[in-house]
Short mmCIF file of C-alpha atoms and ligand atoms in Angstrom, two decimals:
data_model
loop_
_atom_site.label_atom_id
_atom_site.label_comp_id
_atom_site.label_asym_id
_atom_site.label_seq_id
_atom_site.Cartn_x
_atom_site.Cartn_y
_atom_site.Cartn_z
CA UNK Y 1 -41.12 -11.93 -26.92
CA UNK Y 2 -37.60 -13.06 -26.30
CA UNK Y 3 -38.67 -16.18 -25.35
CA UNK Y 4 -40.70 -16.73 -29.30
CA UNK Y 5 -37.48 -15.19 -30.96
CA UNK Y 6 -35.02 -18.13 -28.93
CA UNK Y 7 -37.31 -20.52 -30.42
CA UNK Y 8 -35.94 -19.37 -33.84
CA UNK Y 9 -32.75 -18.02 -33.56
CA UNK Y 10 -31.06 -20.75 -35.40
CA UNK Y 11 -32.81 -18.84 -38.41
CA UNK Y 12 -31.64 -16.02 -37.63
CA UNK Y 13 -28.43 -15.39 -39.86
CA UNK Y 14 -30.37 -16.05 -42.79
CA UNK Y 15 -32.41 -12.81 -42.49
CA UNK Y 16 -29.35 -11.07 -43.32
CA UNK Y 17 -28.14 -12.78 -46.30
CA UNK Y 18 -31.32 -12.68 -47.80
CA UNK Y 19 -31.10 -8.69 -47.39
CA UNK Y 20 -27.99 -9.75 -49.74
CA UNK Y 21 -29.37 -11.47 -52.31
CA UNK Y 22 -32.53 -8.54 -52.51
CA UNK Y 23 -30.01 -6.08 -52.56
CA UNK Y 24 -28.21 -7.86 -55.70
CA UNK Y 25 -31.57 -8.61 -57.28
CA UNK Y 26 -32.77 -4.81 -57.45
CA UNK Y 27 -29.47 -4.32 -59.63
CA UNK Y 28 -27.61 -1.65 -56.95
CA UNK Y 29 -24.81 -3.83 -56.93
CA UNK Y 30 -23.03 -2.27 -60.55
CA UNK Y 31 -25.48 0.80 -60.81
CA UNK Y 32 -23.38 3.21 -58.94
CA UNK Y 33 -21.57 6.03 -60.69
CA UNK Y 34 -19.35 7.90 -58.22
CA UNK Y 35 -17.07 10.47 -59.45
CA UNK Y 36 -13.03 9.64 -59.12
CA UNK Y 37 -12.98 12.44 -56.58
CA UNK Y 38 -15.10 11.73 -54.30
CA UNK Y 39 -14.15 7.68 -54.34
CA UNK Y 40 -10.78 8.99 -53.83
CA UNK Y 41 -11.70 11.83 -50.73
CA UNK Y 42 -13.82 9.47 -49.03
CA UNK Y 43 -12.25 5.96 -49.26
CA UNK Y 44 -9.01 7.85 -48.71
CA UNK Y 45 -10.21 9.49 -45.42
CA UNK Y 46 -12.14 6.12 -44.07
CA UNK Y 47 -8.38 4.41 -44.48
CA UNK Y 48 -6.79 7.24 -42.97
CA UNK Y 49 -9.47 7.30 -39.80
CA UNK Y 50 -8.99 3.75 -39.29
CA UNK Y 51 -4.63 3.89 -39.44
CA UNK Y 52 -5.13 6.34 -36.55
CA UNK Y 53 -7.12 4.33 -34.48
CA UNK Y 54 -4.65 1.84 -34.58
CA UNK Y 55 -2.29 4.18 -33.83
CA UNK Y 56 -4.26 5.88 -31.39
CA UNK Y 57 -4.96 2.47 -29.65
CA UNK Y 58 -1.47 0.76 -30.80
CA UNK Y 59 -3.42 -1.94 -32.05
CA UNK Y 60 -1.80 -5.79 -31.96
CA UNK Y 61 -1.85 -8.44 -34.47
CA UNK Y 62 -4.35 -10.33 -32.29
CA UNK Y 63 -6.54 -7.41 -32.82
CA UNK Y 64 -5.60 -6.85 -36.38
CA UNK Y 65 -5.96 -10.49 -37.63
CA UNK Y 66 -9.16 -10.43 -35.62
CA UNK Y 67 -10.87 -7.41 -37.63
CA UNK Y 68 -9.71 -9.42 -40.32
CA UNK Y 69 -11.60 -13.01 -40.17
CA UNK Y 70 -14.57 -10.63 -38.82
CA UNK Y 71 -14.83 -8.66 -42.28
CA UNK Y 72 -14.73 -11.79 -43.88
CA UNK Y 73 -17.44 -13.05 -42.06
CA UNK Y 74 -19.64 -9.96 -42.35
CA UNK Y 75 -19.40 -11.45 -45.86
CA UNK Y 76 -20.19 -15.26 -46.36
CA UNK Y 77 -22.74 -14.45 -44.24
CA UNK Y 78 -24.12 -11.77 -45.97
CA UNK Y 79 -24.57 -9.36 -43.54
CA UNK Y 80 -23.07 -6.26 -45.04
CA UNK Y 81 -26.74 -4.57 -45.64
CA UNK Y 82 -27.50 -5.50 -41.72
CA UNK Y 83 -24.34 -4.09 -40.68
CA UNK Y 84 -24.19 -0.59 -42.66
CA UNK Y 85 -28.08 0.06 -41.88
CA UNK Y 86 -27.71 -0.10 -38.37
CA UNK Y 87 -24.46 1.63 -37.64
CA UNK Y 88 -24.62 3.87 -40.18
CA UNK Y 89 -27.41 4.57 -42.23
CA UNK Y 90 -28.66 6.89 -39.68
CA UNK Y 91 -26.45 9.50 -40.34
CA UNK Y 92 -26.71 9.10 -44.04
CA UNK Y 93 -30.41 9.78 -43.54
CA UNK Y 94 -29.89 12.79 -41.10
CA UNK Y 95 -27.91 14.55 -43.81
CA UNK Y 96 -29.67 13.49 -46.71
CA UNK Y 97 -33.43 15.22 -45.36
CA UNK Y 98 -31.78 17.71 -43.73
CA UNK Y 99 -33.71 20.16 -45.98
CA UNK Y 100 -36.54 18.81 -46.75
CA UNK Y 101 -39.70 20.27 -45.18
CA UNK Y 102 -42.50 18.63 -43.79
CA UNK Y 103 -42.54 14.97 -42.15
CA UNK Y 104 -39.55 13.74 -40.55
CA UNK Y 105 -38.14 10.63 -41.94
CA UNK Y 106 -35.40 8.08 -41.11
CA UNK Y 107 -34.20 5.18 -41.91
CA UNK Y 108 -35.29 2.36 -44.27
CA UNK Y 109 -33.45 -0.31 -42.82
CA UNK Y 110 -32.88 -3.64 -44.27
CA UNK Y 111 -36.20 -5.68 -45.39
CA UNK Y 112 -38.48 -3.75 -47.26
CA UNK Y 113 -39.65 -5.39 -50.21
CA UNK Y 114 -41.22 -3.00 -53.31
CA UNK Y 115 -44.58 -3.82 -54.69
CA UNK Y 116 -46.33 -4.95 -51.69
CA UNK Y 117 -50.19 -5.58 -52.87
CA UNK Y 118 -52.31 -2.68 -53.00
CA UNK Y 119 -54.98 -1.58 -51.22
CA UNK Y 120 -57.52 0.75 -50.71
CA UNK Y 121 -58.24 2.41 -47.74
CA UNK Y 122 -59.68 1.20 -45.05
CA UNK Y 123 -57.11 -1.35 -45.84
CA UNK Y 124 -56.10 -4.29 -43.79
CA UNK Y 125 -52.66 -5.94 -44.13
CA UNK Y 126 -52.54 -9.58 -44.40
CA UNK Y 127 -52.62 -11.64 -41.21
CA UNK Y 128 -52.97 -15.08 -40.68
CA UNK Y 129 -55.73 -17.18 -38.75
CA UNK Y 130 -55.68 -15.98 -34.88
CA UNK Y 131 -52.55 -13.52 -35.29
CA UNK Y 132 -51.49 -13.13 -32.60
CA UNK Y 133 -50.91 -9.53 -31.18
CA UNK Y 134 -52.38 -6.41 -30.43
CA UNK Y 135 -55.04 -5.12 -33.03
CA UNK Y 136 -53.72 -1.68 -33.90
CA UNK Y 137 -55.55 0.79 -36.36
CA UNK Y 138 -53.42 3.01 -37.97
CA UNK Y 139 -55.06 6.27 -39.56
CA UNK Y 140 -54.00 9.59 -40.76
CA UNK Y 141 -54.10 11.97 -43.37
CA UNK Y 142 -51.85 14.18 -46.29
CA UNK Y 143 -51.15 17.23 -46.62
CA UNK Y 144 -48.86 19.37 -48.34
CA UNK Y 145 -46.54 22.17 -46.54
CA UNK Y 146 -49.80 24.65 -47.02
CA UNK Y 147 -52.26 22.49 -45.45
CA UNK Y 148 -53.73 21.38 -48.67
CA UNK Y 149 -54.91 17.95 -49.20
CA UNK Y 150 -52.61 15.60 -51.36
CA UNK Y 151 -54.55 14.03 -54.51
CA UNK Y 152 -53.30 9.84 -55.08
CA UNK Y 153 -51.12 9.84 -52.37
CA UNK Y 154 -50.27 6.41 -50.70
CA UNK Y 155 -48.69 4.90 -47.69
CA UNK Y 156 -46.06 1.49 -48.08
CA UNK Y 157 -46.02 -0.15 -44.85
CA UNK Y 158 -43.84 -2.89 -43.55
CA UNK Y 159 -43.52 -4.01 -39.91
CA UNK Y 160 -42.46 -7.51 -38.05
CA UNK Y 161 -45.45 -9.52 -36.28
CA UNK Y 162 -45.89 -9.83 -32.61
CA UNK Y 163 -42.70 -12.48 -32.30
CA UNK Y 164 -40.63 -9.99 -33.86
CA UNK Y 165 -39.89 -11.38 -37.96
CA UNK Y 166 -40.40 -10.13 -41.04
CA UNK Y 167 -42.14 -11.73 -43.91
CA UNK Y 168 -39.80 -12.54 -46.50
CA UNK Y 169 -36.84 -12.51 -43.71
CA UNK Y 170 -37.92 -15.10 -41.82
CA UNK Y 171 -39.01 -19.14 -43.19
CA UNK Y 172 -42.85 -20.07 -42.89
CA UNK Y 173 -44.42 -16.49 -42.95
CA UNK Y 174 -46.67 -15.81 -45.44
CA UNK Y 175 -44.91 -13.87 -48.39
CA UNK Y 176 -46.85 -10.35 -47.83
CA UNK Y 177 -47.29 -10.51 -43.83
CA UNK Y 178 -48.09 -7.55 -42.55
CA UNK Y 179 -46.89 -5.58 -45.95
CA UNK Y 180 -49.23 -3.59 -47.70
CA UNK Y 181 -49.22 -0.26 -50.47
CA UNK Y 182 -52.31 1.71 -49.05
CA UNK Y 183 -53.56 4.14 -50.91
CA UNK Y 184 -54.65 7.33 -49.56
CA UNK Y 185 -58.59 8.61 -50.66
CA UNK Y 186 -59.43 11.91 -52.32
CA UNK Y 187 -58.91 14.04 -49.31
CA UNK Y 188 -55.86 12.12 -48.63
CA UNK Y 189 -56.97 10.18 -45.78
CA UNK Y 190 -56.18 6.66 -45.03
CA UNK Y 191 -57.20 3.91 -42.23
CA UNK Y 192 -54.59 0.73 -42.03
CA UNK Y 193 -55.41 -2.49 -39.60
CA UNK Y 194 -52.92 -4.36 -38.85
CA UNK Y 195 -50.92 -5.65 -34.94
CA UNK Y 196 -48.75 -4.24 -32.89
CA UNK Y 197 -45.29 -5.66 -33.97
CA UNK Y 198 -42.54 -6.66 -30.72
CA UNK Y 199 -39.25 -5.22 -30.34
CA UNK Y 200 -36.81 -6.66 -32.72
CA UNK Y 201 -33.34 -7.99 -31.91
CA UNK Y 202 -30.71 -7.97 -34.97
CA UNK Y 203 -29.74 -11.73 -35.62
CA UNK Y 204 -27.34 -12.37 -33.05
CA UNK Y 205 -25.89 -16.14 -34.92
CA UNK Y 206 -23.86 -14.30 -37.31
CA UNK Y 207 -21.16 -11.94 -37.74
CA UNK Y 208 -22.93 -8.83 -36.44
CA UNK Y 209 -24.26 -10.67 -33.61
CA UNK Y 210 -20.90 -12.05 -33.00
CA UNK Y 211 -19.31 -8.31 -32.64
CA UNK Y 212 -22.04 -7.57 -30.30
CA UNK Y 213 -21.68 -10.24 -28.47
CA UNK Y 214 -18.01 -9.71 -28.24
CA UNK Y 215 -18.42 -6.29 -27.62
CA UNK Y 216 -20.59 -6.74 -24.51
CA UNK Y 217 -23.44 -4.74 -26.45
CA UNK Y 218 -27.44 -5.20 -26.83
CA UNK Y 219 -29.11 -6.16 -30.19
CA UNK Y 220 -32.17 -4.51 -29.51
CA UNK Y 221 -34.42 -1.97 -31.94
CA UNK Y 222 -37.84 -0.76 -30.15
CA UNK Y 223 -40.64 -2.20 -31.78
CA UNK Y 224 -41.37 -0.02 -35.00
CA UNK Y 225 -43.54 0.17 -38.11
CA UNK Y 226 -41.52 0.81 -41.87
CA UNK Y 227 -43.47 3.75 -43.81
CA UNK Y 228 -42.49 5.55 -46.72
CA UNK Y 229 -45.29 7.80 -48.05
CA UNK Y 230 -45.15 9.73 -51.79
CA UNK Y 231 -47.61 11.41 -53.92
CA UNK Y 232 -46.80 12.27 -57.44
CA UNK Y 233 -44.93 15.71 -57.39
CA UNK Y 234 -43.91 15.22 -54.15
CA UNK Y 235 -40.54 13.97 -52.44
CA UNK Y 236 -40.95 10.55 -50.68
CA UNK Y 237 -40.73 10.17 -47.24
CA UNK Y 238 -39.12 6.81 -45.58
CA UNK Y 239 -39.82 6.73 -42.10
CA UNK Y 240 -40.59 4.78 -39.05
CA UNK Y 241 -42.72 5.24 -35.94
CA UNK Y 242 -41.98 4.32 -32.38
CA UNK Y 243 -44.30 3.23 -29.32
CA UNK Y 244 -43.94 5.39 -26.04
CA UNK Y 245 -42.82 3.10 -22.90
CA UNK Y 246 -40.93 0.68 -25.42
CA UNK Y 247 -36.91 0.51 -22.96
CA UNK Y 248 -35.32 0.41 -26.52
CA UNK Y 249 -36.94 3.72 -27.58
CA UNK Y 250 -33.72 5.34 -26.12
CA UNK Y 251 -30.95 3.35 -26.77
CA UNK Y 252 -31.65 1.47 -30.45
CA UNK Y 253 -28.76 0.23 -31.73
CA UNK Y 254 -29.42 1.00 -35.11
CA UNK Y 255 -29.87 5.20 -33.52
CA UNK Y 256 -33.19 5.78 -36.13
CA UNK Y 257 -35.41 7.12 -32.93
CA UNK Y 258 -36.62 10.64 -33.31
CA UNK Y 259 -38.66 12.52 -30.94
CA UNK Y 260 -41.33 13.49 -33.75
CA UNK Y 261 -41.67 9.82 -34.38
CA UNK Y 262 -43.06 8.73 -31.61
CA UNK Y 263 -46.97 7.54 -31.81
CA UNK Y 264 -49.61 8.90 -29.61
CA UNK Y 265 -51.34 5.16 -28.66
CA UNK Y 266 -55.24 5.05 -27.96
CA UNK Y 267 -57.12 2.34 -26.56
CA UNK Y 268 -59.72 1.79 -29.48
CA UNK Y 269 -63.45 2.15 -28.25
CA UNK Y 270 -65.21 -1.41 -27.55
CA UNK Y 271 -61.59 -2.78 -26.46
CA UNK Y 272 -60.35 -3.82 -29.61
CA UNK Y 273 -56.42 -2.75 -29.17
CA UNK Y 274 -55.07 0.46 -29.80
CA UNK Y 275 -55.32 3.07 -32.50
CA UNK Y 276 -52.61 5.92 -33.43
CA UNK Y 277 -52.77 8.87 -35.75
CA UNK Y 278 -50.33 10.12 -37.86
CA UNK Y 279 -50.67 13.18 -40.55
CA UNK Y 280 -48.10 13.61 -43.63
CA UNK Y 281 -46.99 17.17 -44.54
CA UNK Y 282 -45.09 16.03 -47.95
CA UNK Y 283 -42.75 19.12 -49.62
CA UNK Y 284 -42.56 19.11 -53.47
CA UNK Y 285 -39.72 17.73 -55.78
CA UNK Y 286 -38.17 20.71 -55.50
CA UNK Y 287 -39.03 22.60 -52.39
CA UNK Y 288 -35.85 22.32 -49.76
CA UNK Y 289 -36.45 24.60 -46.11
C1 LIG U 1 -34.64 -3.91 -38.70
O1 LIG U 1 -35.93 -4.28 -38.62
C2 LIG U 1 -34.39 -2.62 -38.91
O2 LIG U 1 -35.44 -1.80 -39.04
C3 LIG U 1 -33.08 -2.17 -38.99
C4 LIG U 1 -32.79 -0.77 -39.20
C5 LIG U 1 -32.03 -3.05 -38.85
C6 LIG U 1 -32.28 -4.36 -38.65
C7 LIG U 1 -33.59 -4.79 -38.57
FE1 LIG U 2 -37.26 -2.92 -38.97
#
């Protein structure tokens, strides 16, 4: 897998930036409405945190005008969604469904796209001629937090292929690889095909690479498939779900693993790949634990 990714890595930086521009397009860059209060509490504190680090670590000009030409870059190249998803977004999440019941969730990450095509299930996501890959059927079912099955409930998926890119991230992959909007039948069951997608390693050509590079770190998420699930009346879940025996399951850099996350693999009968089940308990709008 590394070897596939080297082979485009001159790419690479471009994956961010277009998380940009998407971001920008879905109009969240002047939709925010924050009171003064909090803008003032929290901006205030994050200055405050970083003047005593500096103190803390009497930090030089080298270091200083360093942090600066890094921000910068974080910029022109466009890599302020890549940066605040994986060193941060975590914890956003972890507060943020702290009381919501049923299926854990985490985070959403950089490059999903809305309105993938539909399907119904047994769905298969698009693939190219002789994608390459393990064949891996996905299958579960909804519930809600009594055990009763969820009416029109359906499942957006969006994973990388087996050389680790993302449709729409990544040039010469068609536009909805390996993206689909599944919905669910009327006992809320659903059957996706689709591959096995590889470990994926954060661009490392621009500035976030460059930090981890500098800072003698790894770029590496464990493979992972992009859900979020909703039914009408019910809160939406975004989640993701791990592979056992993937090394990056325990140290991801962008810290979205959770133990309830992780897939139970099959071997599918007849040889055909794997297969993995995984059931939705989805809370109301307003139920909370
Ligand atoms: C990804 O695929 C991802 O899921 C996250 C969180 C960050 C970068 C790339
Ligand atoms: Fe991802």
């Amino acid at each position: 897998m590394t070897d596939t990714r080297k082979e485009n890595e001159g790419t690479a930086v471009e994956a961010g930036s277009l998380a940009t521009e998407r971001f920008a397009q879905s109009g969240k860059l002047n939709k925010f409405e924050v009171p003064k209060e909090r803008v003032s509490l929290l901006a205030g504190e994050l200055i405050q945190a970083a003047n005593d680090i500096a103190i803390k670590h009497e930090v030089t000009y080298e270091e200083y005008n360093a942090l600066k030409a890094w921000l910068i870059k974080v910029g022109t190249d466009g890599e302020w969604p890549l940066f605040l998803d994986v060193w941060l977004e975590h914890t956003i999440e972890d507060i943020n469904s702290k009381e919501r019941p049923g299926t854990v969730g985490t985070i959403e990450g950089p490059y999903y796209v809305p309105n993938a095509p539909d399907m119904p299930t047994p769905a298969t996501l698009e693939m190219r001629e002789d994608e390459e890959g393990t064949p891996l059927l996905f299958h579960g079912n909804f519930t809600d937090t009594h055990g009763n099955p969820i009416q029109d409930a359906q499942v957006e998926i969006w994973h990388a292929d087996a050389a680790g890119f993302y449709s729409q991230y990544a040039p010469g992959l068609p536009e909805w690889l390996f993206r689909g909007t599944v919905k669910a039948d009327e006992n809320g069951y659903f059957e996706i095909n689709t591959m096995q997608p590889a470990p994926y390693q954060i661009p490392t050509d621009g500035a976030c690479g460059q930090l981890i590079g500098a800072a003698g770190w790894h770029a590496w998420r464990p493979a992972h498939i992009h859900i979020k699930v909703s039914a009408p009346g019910y809160q939406l879940v975004t989640q993701q779900l791990y592979f056992p025996g993937d090394p990056h399951n325990e140290d991801d850099i962008a810290s979205a693993v959770k133990p309830e996350l992780m897939l139970e693999v099959k071997e599918r009968e007849g040889g055909q790949g794997n297969q993995v089940e995984y059931n939705y308990v989805l809370a109301k709008e307003n139920e909370s634990k």
